[in-house]
Amino acid sequence: MNILVIGGGGREHALCWAIAASPLTNKLYCAPGNAGIAQVAECVAIGAMDFDRIVAFAREKKIDFVVIGPDDPIAGGLADRLEAEGIKAFGPSKAAAELEWSKGFTKDLCAAEDIPTARYRRFGDAESAKDYAADHPLPIVVKADGLALGKGVIIASTRAEASAAIDAMFAGSFGSAGREVVIEEFLEGEEVSYFVLSDGETILPLTSAQDHKRVGDGDTGPNTGGMGAYSPARALTPELERDMLERIVRPTIRAMAQRGRPYKGVLFAGLMLTMDGPKLIEYNARFGDPECQVLMTRLKSDIVPLLLAVADGALKTVDVRWHDHVALSVVMAAKGYPEAPQKGTEIRGLDAAAKLDGIEIFHAGTGRRSDGALIANGGRVLNITATGRTVAEAQARAYRAVDLIDWPGGFCRRDIGWRALVQDRKT
Ligand code: AMP
Ligand code: GLY
């Protein structure tokens, strides 16, 4: 098959890496891709939101299957457009992806279906939101309704902070994402990510991962898109996994079908493991980044038939196998990330790092200078991904590789996987 992947981050590099290994793949393209993706796919200079050119390219190259990576083209309706053009695609419709692009939509669905989640209210103006926050227990969670690069959530520990966050959101600090605001109860517990494939009816549970959202060691500093991940998440026991699937994911997929918006794609559930059991924090309508990188390095099955089964409504006919090993990925970011990442700095030493046992390096934001040198071209730049028998082994391998990379313009957290290591020490 000729396959086109949409996107150009570490998630898409991992997807391209897995798709390129499939015997079903004839020619693989990625739009727009990046310098690392260029090692496994032919990159084409078409932006992920340029739907007209994506369709024209798919026709010209006789693309059999398009795999959409990021949230923006999904929320913008690329899957719907491709379907209308008769081009097979992996990725939910815009209506189904409302689970990600409107937090208020998801909260209302949870309320209607009795799906465990934080108590909440939706607001369309700052005054009523501030009134509500005035006697809400602290901390207060204030969220922009729409897509905001994982940054539209403020956990306010004082009322003054909550008011300031509400004002900032309605004043447009997250663009149109903040036209509506959700205020919710703060959930206490350990956070895990879980992924399922759904063809609208059948679900195929994949596996769990744990992200590290704060920029600094020990989970300190501002939120980011994710500074590293490992899989499977130690805290999600098989009992909690079953419970979460029955009480959160299955009712969601069922409700979406009943509402005439069948969910076809990968559904990423952000969960809090609270004293009262797993609760939904949010849904995403795509693979996580960097969670996808650890999932792909653990996946034993060929990914292409799985993605095709989603598009074809045939998930009942496939199963999924995983390697026994764990995987752990360290994000290397450009200095200044998340506020003001410095672009254009040169990266050396990747070849030596990539040669280490059990290491895959995925590129998230890289480019080539005119002299061919590899340079940083984004906030999150490299994902140093290691496999191992234990989290400790994978972590040690990942940091050995990190230390071989000569990039004075970059930094990373040094503690990815720490929650699992703390639990390992206890048991
Ligand atoms: P979201 O964009 O909804 O995933 O929120 C970003 C991050 O904020 C989550 O990954 C959590 O760490 C945190 N968060 C969001 N909602 C809550 C909540 N109700 N209670 C505690 N933490 C939350
Ligand atoms: N790593 C979190 C996300 O992809 O949303």
Short mmCIF file of C-alpha atoms and ligand atoms in Angstrom, two decimals:
data_model
loop_
_atom_site.label_atom_id
_atom_site.label_comp_id
_atom_site.label_asym_id
_atom_site.label_seq_id
_atom_site.Cartn_x
_atom_site.Cartn_y
_atom_site.Cartn_z
CA MET A 1 0.00 0.00 0.00
CA ASN A 2 1.01 3.61 -0.43
CA ILE A 3 0.61 5.33 2.93
CA LEU A 4 0.69 9.01 3.85
CA VAL A 5 1.22 10.09 7.45
CA ILE A 6 0.14 13.61 8.42
CA GLY A 7 2.25 15.52 10.97
CA GLY A 8 5.88 16.19 11.76
CA GLY A 9 6.61 15.51 15.42
CA GLY A 10 8.03 12.68 17.50
CA ARG A 11 4.66 10.92 17.49
CA GLU A 12 4.65 10.89 13.70
CA HIS A 13 8.26 9.70 13.57
CA ALA A 14 7.31 6.76 15.79
CA LEU A 15 4.23 6.04 13.64
CA CYS A 16 6.29 6.22 10.44
CA TRP A 17 8.95 3.96 11.99
CA ALA A 18 6.32 1.33 12.81
CA ILE A 19 4.47 1.69 9.50
CA ALA A 20 7.72 1.50 7.49
CA ALA A 21 8.44 -1.89 9.11
CA SER A 22 5.16 -3.38 7.85
CA PRO A 23 5.31 -5.77 4.90
CA LEU A 24 2.05 -4.14 3.76
CA THR A 25 3.78 -0.79 3.22
CA ASN A 26 4.98 -0.18 -0.29
CA LYS A 27 5.73 3.55 -0.34
CA LEU A 28 5.57 5.76 2.75
CA TYR A 29 5.20 9.55 2.69
CA CYS A 30 4.94 12.04 5.51
CA ALA A 31 3.58 15.60 5.32
CA PRO A 32 5.40 17.65 6.41
CA GLY A 33 7.68 15.26 8.38
CA ASN A 34 11.06 16.26 9.80
CA ALA A 35 14.75 15.41 9.46
CA GLY A 36 14.37 12.13 11.38
CA ILE A 37 11.23 11.03 9.58
CA ALA A 38 13.16 11.52 6.33
CA GLN A 39 15.17 8.40 7.27
CA VAL A 40 12.08 6.16 7.00
CA ALA A 41 9.66 8.05 4.76
CA GLU A 42 9.67 10.52 1.90
CA CYS A 43 8.83 13.90 3.41
CA VAL A 44 6.65 16.27 1.41
CA ALA A 45 6.46 19.98 2.14
CA ILE A 46 2.71 20.13 2.77
CA GLY A 47 1.37 21.46 6.06
CA ALA A 48 -0.97 19.33 8.15
CA MET A 49 -3.75 21.93 7.75
CA ASP A 50 -3.42 22.28 3.98
CA PHE A 51 -6.29 19.91 3.18
CA ASP A 52 -6.54 20.81 -0.52
CA ARG A 53 -2.92 19.95 -1.16
CA ILE A 54 -3.13 16.81 0.96
CA VAL A 55 -6.04 15.58 -1.17
CA ALA A 56 -4.28 16.51 -4.42
CA PHE A 57 -1.10 14.76 -3.30
CA ALA A 58 -3.01 11.65 -2.23
CA ARG A 59 -4.58 11.47 -5.70
CA GLU A 60 -1.34 12.08 -7.54
CA LYS A 61 0.62 9.44 -5.61
CA LYS A 62 -2.27 6.95 -5.48
CA ILE A 63 -2.27 6.92 -1.69
CA ASP A 64 -4.28 3.99 -0.32
CA PHE A 65 -4.34 5.08 3.30
CA VAL A 66 -3.79 8.33 5.21
CA VAL A 67 -2.85 8.23 8.90
CA ILE A 68 -3.51 11.51 10.74
CA GLY A 69 -1.23 12.16 13.73
CA PRO A 70 -1.93 15.56 15.36
CA ASP A 71 -5.05 17.08 16.92
CA ASP A 72 -5.38 20.18 14.71
CA PRO A 73 -6.16 18.47 11.39
CA ILE A 74 -8.46 16.04 13.21
CA ALA A 75 -10.37 18.88 14.90
CA GLY A 76 -10.36 20.71 11.54
CA GLY A 77 -12.16 17.80 9.84
CA LEU A 78 -9.41 16.23 7.71
CA ALA A 79 -10.87 12.73 8.22
CA ASP A 80 -14.27 13.95 7.00
CA ARG A 81 -12.72 15.62 3.97
CA LEU A 82 -10.73 12.51 3.02
CA GLU A 83 -13.81 10.33 3.41
CA ALA A 84 -15.79 12.68 1.17
CA GLU A 85 -13.01 12.39 -1.42
CA GLY A 86 -13.09 8.59 -1.21
CA ILE A 87 -9.63 8.34 0.40
CA LYS A 88 -9.32 5.87 3.28
CA ALA A 89 -8.03 7.42 6.49
CA PHE A 90 -7.19 6.68 10.11
CA GLY A 91 -8.48 9.40 12.42
CA PRO A 92 -11.86 10.34 13.87
CA SER A 93 -14.37 12.67 12.27
CA LYS A 94 -14.58 16.23 13.52
CA ALA A 95 -17.84 15.42 15.30
CA ALA A 96 -16.32 12.42 17.08
CA ALA A 97 -13.18 14.38 17.98
CA GLU A 98 -15.28 16.88 19.90
CA LEU A 99 -14.28 14.62 22.81
CA GLU A 100 -10.93 16.41 22.55
CA TRP A 101 -11.71 19.84 21.14
CA SER A 102 -14.41 20.73 23.64
CA LYS A 103 -13.85 19.92 27.28
CA GLY A 104 -17.40 21.08 28.01
CA PHE A 105 -18.80 18.56 25.50
CA THR A 106 -16.93 15.73 27.19
CA LYS A 107 -17.95 16.82 30.67
CA ASP A 108 -21.62 16.94 29.64
CA LEU A 109 -21.31 13.49 28.08
CA CYS A 110 -19.77 12.16 31.30
CA ALA A 111 -22.60 13.69 33.33
CA ALA A 112 -25.26 12.18 31.05
CA GLU A 113 -23.65 8.73 31.07
CA ASP A 114 -22.58 8.64 34.70
CA ILE A 115 -18.89 8.40 33.76
CA PRO A 116 -16.60 9.17 36.72
CA THR A 117 -14.89 12.56 36.30
CA ALA A 118 -14.24 15.73 38.32
CA ARG A 119 -17.35 17.77 39.24
CA TYR A 120 -17.57 20.80 36.93
CA ARG A 121 -19.48 23.74 35.51
CA ARG A 122 -19.27 25.45 32.12
CA PHE A 123 -19.17 29.24 31.77
CA GLY A 124 -19.57 31.65 28.86
CA ASP A 125 -18.55 34.84 30.69
CA ALA A 126 -15.97 35.86 33.27
CA GLU A 127 -18.35 37.32 35.88
CA SER A 128 -20.37 34.17 36.49
CA ALA A 129 -17.22 32.02 36.40
CA LYS A 130 -15.60 34.22 39.06
CA ASP A 131 -18.77 34.15 41.20
CA TYR A 132 -18.71 30.37 41.09
CA ALA A 133 -14.98 30.22 41.86
CA ALA A 134 -15.50 32.55 44.83
CA ASP A 135 -16.88 29.77 47.01
CA HIS A 136 -15.41 26.74 45.32
CA PRO A 137 -12.99 24.70 47.49
CA LEU A 138 -9.28 25.22 46.71
CA PRO A 139 -7.38 24.34 44.60
CA ILE A 140 -9.62 25.24 41.66
CA VAL A 141 -9.03 23.88 38.17
CA VAL A 142 -9.74 26.43 35.41
CA LYS A 143 -9.74 25.17 31.81
CA ALA A 144 -10.12 26.77 28.42
CA ASP A 145 -12.78 24.75 26.59
CA GLY A 146 -10.89 24.29 23.31
CA LEU A 147 -7.51 23.09 22.05
CA ALA A 148 -4.62 24.94 23.69
CA LEU A 149 -1.53 22.77 23.19
CA GLY A 150 -1.98 21.16 26.61
CA LYS A 151 -1.47 24.59 28.18
CA GLY A 152 -5.06 25.75 28.69
CA VAL A 153 -5.33 24.36 32.22
CA ILE A 154 -4.57 26.41 35.33
CA ILE A 155 -4.56 24.78 38.73
CA ALA A 156 -5.17 27.75 41.02
CA SER A 157 -4.26 27.44 44.68
CA THR A 158 -5.74 30.82 45.58
CA ARG A 159 -8.96 32.54 44.53
CA ALA A 160 -6.98 35.49 43.21
CA GLU A 161 -5.09 33.13 40.91
CA ALA A 162 -8.36 31.55 39.78
CA SER A 163 -9.86 34.97 38.99
CA ALA A 164 -6.77 36.01 37.07
CA ALA A 165 -6.87 32.75 35.07
CA ILE A 166 -10.56 33.24 34.25
CA ASP A 167 -9.97 36.83 33.14
CA ALA A 168 -6.96 35.84 31.03
CA MET A 169 -8.89 33.06 29.29
CA PHE A 170 -11.87 35.26 28.43
CA ALA A 171 -9.46 38.00 27.34
CA GLY A 172 -8.11 35.58 24.72
CA SER A 173 -4.82 34.32 26.17
CA PHE A 174 -5.61 30.93 24.58
CA GLY A 175 -7.29 32.39 21.52
CA SER A 176 -10.72 31.04 20.66
CA ALA A 177 -10.10 28.02 22.94
CA GLY A 178 -10.97 30.31 25.88
CA ARG A 179 -14.35 31.55 24.59
CA GLU A 180 -15.85 29.13 27.07
CA VAL A 181 -14.32 28.04 30.36
CA VAL A 182 -14.80 24.91 32.46
CA ILE A 183 -14.20 25.10 36.20
CA GLU A 184 -13.74 21.83 37.97
CA GLU A 185 -12.86 20.10 41.16
CA PHE A 186 -9.20 19.22 41.76
CA LEU A 187 -8.60 15.47 41.61
CA GLU A 188 -5.94 13.94 43.77
CA GLY A 189 -4.05 10.83 42.78
CA GLU A 190 -1.60 9.45 40.25
CA GLU A 191 -2.14 10.32 36.60
CA VAL A 192 -1.94 7.70 33.83
CA SER A 193 -2.70 7.62 30.13
CA TYR A 194 -4.59 4.82 28.42
CA PHE A 195 -5.12 4.12 24.74
CA VAL A 196 -7.80 2.15 22.91
CA LEU A 197 -8.59 1.71 19.26
CA SER A 198 -12.26 1.96 18.32
CA ASP A 199 -13.97 1.38 14.99
CA GLY A 200 -17.14 3.03 16.20
CA GLU A 201 -18.50 -0.10 17.88
CA THR A 202 -15.78 -2.52 18.88
CA ILE A 203 -12.92 -1.41 21.06
CA LEU A 204 -9.44 -2.90 21.13
CA PRO A 205 -7.67 -1.91 24.35
CA LEU A 206 -4.02 -1.09 23.68
CA THR A 207 -1.98 -0.24 26.74
CA SER A 208 -1.07 2.40 29.30
CA ALA A 209 1.71 4.95 29.67
CA GLN A 210 2.70 7.64 32.09
CA ASP A 211 3.67 11.10 30.87
CA HIS A 212 5.70 13.75 32.73
CA LYS A 213 4.00 17.05 31.97
CA ARG A 214 6.00 19.49 34.06
CA VAL A 215 9.21 20.87 32.61
CA GLY A 216 11.39 20.24 35.68
CA ASP A 217 12.66 17.28 37.68
CA GLY A 218 10.36 16.14 40.48
CA ASP A 219 7.35 17.43 38.50
CA THR A 220 8.12 21.12 39.02
CA GLY A 221 7.77 24.19 36.79
CA PRO A 222 5.26 24.95 34.05
CA ASN A 223 3.22 22.38 32.13
CA THR A 224 4.50 21.25 28.75
CA GLY A 225 3.29 18.92 26.01
CA GLY A 226 5.15 16.14 27.87
CA MET A 227 8.81 15.75 28.84
CA GLY A 228 9.01 11.96 28.78
CA ALA A 229 6.96 8.80 29.17
CA TYR A 230 7.22 5.15 29.95
CA SER A 231 4.92 2.21 29.28
CA PRO A 232 3.18 0.31 30.77
CA ALA A 233 2.21 2.62 33.65
CA ARG A 234 3.02 0.81 36.87
CA ALA A 235 0.10 2.28 38.83
CA LEU A 236 -2.62 0.94 36.51
CA THR A 237 -3.17 -2.60 37.82
CA PRO A 238 -5.17 -5.09 35.71
CA GLU A 239 -8.15 -4.56 38.07
CA LEU A 240 -8.06 -0.77 37.64
CA GLU A 241 -7.66 -1.24 33.89
CA ARG A 242 -10.80 -3.40 33.70
CA ASP A 243 -12.72 -1.02 35.91
CA MET A 244 -11.70 2.00 33.82
CA LEU A 245 -12.61 0.28 30.55
CA GLU A 246 -16.06 -0.71 31.83
CA ARG A 247 -16.94 2.53 33.59
CA ILE A 248 -15.24 5.14 31.41
CA VAL A 249 -14.17 4.04 27.92
CA ARG A 250 -16.95 1.60 26.88
CA PRO A 251 -19.79 3.91 27.94
CA THR A 252 -18.11 6.74 26.01
CA ILE A 253 -17.82 4.75 22.79
CA ARG A 254 -21.40 3.52 23.19
CA ALA A 255 -22.70 7.04 23.85
CA MET A 256 -20.87 8.49 20.85
CA ALA A 257 -22.42 5.83 18.57
CA GLN A 258 -25.87 6.56 20.03
CA ARG A 259 -25.38 10.27 19.38
CA GLY A 260 -24.64 9.57 15.73
CA ARG A 261 -20.93 10.40 16.06
CA PRO A 262 -19.29 6.98 16.04
CA TYR A 263 -15.73 7.27 17.32
CA LYS A 264 -13.26 5.74 14.85
CA GLY A 265 -9.64 6.15 15.77
CA VAL A 266 -7.40 5.98 18.78
CA LEU A 267 -8.96 7.31 21.95
CA PHE A 268 -6.47 8.55 24.53
CA ALA A 269 -7.92 8.75 28.04
CA GLY A 270 -6.10 10.90 30.60
CA LEU A 271 -7.03 9.35 33.95
CA MET A 272 -6.55 10.16 37.59
CA LEU A 273 -6.33 7.15 39.89
CA THR A 274 -8.16 8.57 42.89
CA MET A 275 -9.09 7.01 46.23
CA ASP A 276 -12.56 6.48 44.70
CA GLY A 277 -11.21 4.69 41.62
CA PRO A 278 -10.16 5.92 38.17
CA LYS A 279 -11.68 9.20 36.99
CA LEU A 280 -11.48 10.77 33.56
CA ILE A 281 -9.41 13.97 33.34
CA GLU A 282 -9.76 14.43 29.61
CA TYR A 283 -9.89 12.68 26.27
CA ASN A 284 -7.64 13.19 23.27
CA ALA A 285 -8.62 12.04 19.80
CA ARG A 286 -5.10 10.95 18.79
CA PHE A 287 -2.01 9.20 20.10
CA GLY A 288 -0.11 11.03 22.83
CA ASP A 289 3.23 12.63 22.19
CA PRO A 290 5.62 11.25 23.63
CA GLU A 291 3.34 8.35 24.68
CA CYS A 292 3.16 7.09 21.09
CA GLN A 293 6.93 6.69 21.02
CA VAL A 294 6.88 4.22 23.93
CA LEU A 295 3.81 2.43 22.57
CA MET A 296 5.39 1.88 19.15
CA THR A 297 8.61 0.48 20.63
CA ARG A 298 6.56 -2.03 22.67
CA LEU A 299 4.21 -3.03 19.86
CA LYS A 300 4.92 -6.51 18.49
CA SER A 301 2.01 -6.71 16.04
CA ASP A 302 2.16 -5.10 12.64
CA ILE A 303 0.54 -1.69 13.12
CA VAL A 304 -0.88 -1.32 9.61
CA PRO A 305 -3.61 -4.01 9.88
CA LEU A 306 -4.65 -2.49 13.22
CA LEU A 307 -5.06 0.99 11.79
CA LEU A 308 -6.82 -0.39 8.70
CA ALA A 309 -9.22 -2.40 10.87
CA VAL A 310 -10.25 0.85 12.56
CA ALA A 311 -10.96 2.51 9.22
CA ASP A 312 -12.73 -0.58 7.85
CA GLY A 313 -14.91 -1.20 10.91
CA ALA A 314 -13.23 -4.59 11.35
CA LEU A 315 -11.59 -4.35 14.76
CA LYS A 316 -13.39 -7.54 15.83
CA THR A 317 -11.14 -9.47 13.47
CA VAL A 318 -7.74 -8.38 14.83
CA ASP A 319 -5.78 -8.70 18.03
CA VAL A 320 -2.72 -6.95 19.34
CA ARG A 321 0.51 -8.29 20.84
CA TRP A 322 3.11 -6.50 22.87
CA HIS A 323 6.75 -7.20 23.64
CA ASP A 324 7.48 -8.13 27.24
CA HIS A 325 9.87 -5.26 27.65
CA VAL A 326 9.06 -1.83 29.02
CA ALA A 327 9.85 1.32 27.05
CA LEU A 328 10.88 4.73 28.28
CA SER A 329 11.36 7.94 26.31
CA VAL A 330 13.23 11.06 27.39
CA VAL A 331 12.30 14.29 25.61
CA MET A 332 15.21 16.57 24.81
CA ALA A 333 13.94 20.12 24.40
CA ALA A 334 15.51 23.36 23.20
CA LYS A 335 16.62 25.65 26.01
CA GLY A 336 13.83 28.09 26.83
CA TYR A 337 11.04 25.53 26.28
CA PRO A 338 8.10 25.80 26.98
CA GLU A 339 8.04 29.63 27.00
CA ALA A 340 10.58 30.60 24.34
CA PRO A 341 12.54 27.70 22.85
CA GLN A 342 15.69 28.72 21.05
CA LYS A 343 15.73 27.50 17.45
CA GLY A 344 18.60 26.72 15.14
CA THR A 345 21.21 25.28 17.54
CA GLU A 346 23.31 22.42 16.20
CA ILE A 347 22.96 18.83 17.46
CA ARG A 348 25.86 16.35 17.21
CA GLY A 349 26.52 12.80 18.31
CA LEU A 350 23.18 11.23 17.41
CA ASP A 351 24.74 8.38 15.45
CA ALA A 352 26.80 7.16 18.39
CA ALA A 353 23.78 7.38 20.71
CA ALA A 354 21.53 5.55 18.25
CA LYS A 355 23.99 2.64 18.04
CA LEU A 356 23.53 1.71 21.71
CA ASP A 357 21.55 -1.45 22.46
CA GLY A 358 17.82 -0.98 22.83
CA ILE A 359 17.80 2.66 21.69
CA GLU A 360 15.56 4.34 19.11
CA ILE A 361 15.86 8.05 18.56
CA PHE A 362 12.74 9.77 17.29
CA HIS A 363 12.92 13.34 16.01
CA ALA A 364 10.26 15.74 17.25
CA GLY A 365 11.47 19.10 15.98
CA THR A 366 14.61 18.93 13.88
CA GLY A 367 15.69 20.33 10.58
CA ARG A 368 18.79 20.57 8.38
CA ARG A 369 20.91 23.65 7.95
CA SER A 370 21.99 24.43 4.39
CA ASP A 371 25.35 22.74 5.12
CA GLY A 372 23.53 19.55 6.15
CA ALA A 373 24.04 19.94 9.91
CA LEU A 374 21.19 18.75 12.15
CA ILE A 375 19.55 21.64 14.00
CA ALA A 376 16.79 22.19 16.55
CA ASN A 377 13.61 23.42 14.93
CA GLY A 378 10.98 23.42 17.68
CA GLY A 379 10.39 23.22 21.41
CA ARG A 380 10.56 19.48 21.91
CA VAL A 381 13.33 18.29 19.62
CA LEU A 382 14.39 14.66 20.24
CA ASN A 383 12.85 11.63 21.93
CA ILE A 384 15.49 9.27 23.20
CA THR A 385 13.56 6.03 23.53
CA ALA A 386 14.92 2.92 25.25
CA THR A 387 13.60 -0.56 25.92
CA GLY A 388 14.60 -2.74 28.83
CA ARG A 389 13.45 -5.58 31.07
CA THR A 390 12.66 -3.08 33.82
CA VAL A 391 12.01 0.64 34.04
CA ALA A 392 15.38 1.01 35.77
CA GLU A 393 17.17 -0.69 32.88
CA ALA A 394 15.33 1.30 30.22
CA GLN A 395 15.99 4.52 32.13
CA ALA A 396 19.71 3.81 32.48
CA ARG A 397 19.94 3.05 28.75
CA ALA A 398 18.05 6.16 27.76
CA TYR A 399 20.29 8.46 29.81
CA ARG A 400 23.44 6.72 28.54
CA ALA A 401 22.28 7.68 25.05
CA VAL A 402 21.32 11.21 26.13
CA ASP A 403 24.83 11.69 27.51
CA LEU A 404 26.38 10.85 24.14
CA ILE A 405 24.45 13.62 22.43
CA ASP A 406 26.41 16.81 22.03
CA TRP A 407 23.82 19.57 22.10
CA PRO A 408 24.64 22.56 24.30
CA GLY A 409 21.38 24.21 23.18
CA GLY A 410 19.22 21.45 24.67
CA PHE A 411 18.11 20.06 28.03
CA CYS A 412 16.02 17.23 29.44
CA ARG A 413 14.56 15.97 32.69
CA ARG A 414 16.79 13.43 34.45
CA ASP A 415 14.03 11.55 36.28
CA ILE A 416 11.69 10.11 33.66
CA GLY A 417 10.02 7.00 35.11
CA TRP A 418 10.54 8.06 38.72
CA ARG A 419 7.10 7.03 39.96
CA ALA A 420 7.62 3.48 38.73
CA LEU A 421 11.08 3.37 40.30
CA VAL A 422 9.69 4.49 43.66
CA GLN A 423 7.11 1.69 43.47
CA ASP A 424 9.77 -0.83 42.45
CA ARG A 425 11.76 0.06 45.53
CA LYS A 426 8.71 -0.52 47.73
CA THR A 427 7.95 -3.98 46.34
P1 AMP B 1 -5.76 18.45 30.45
O1 AMP B 1 -5.33 19.37 29.34
O2 AMP B 1 -7.22 18.48 30.75
O3 AMP B 1 -5.16 17.08 30.33
O4 AMP B 1 -5.03 19.01 31.75
C1 AMP B 1 -3.63 19.16 31.80
C2 AMP B 1 -3.13 18.62 33.10
O5 AMP B 1 -3.70 19.34 34.20
C3 AMP B 1 -3.52 17.18 33.34
O6 AMP B 1 -2.64 16.31 32.73
C4 AMP B 1 -3.47 17.10 34.86
O7 AMP B 1 -2.13 16.94 35.30
C5 AMP B 1 -3.93 18.46 35.28
N1 AMP B 1 -5.38 18.43 35.58
C6 AMP B 1 -6.39 18.67 34.71
N2 AMP B 1 -7.58 18.57 35.32
C7 AMP B 1 -7.33 18.25 36.61
C8 AMP B 1 -8.15 18.03 37.76
N3 AMP B 1 -9.49 18.11 37.70
N4 AMP B 1 -7.54 17.72 38.92
C9 AMP B 1 -6.20 17.64 38.99
N5 AMP B 1 -5.38 17.86 37.96
C10 AMP B 1 -5.92 18.17 36.77
N1 GLY B 2 1.66 13.97 26.10
C1 GLY B 2 0.35 14.46 26.23
C2 GLY B 2 -0.37 14.64 24.97
O1 GLY B 2 0.01 14.18 23.92
O2 GLY B 2 -1.43 15.25 25.01
#
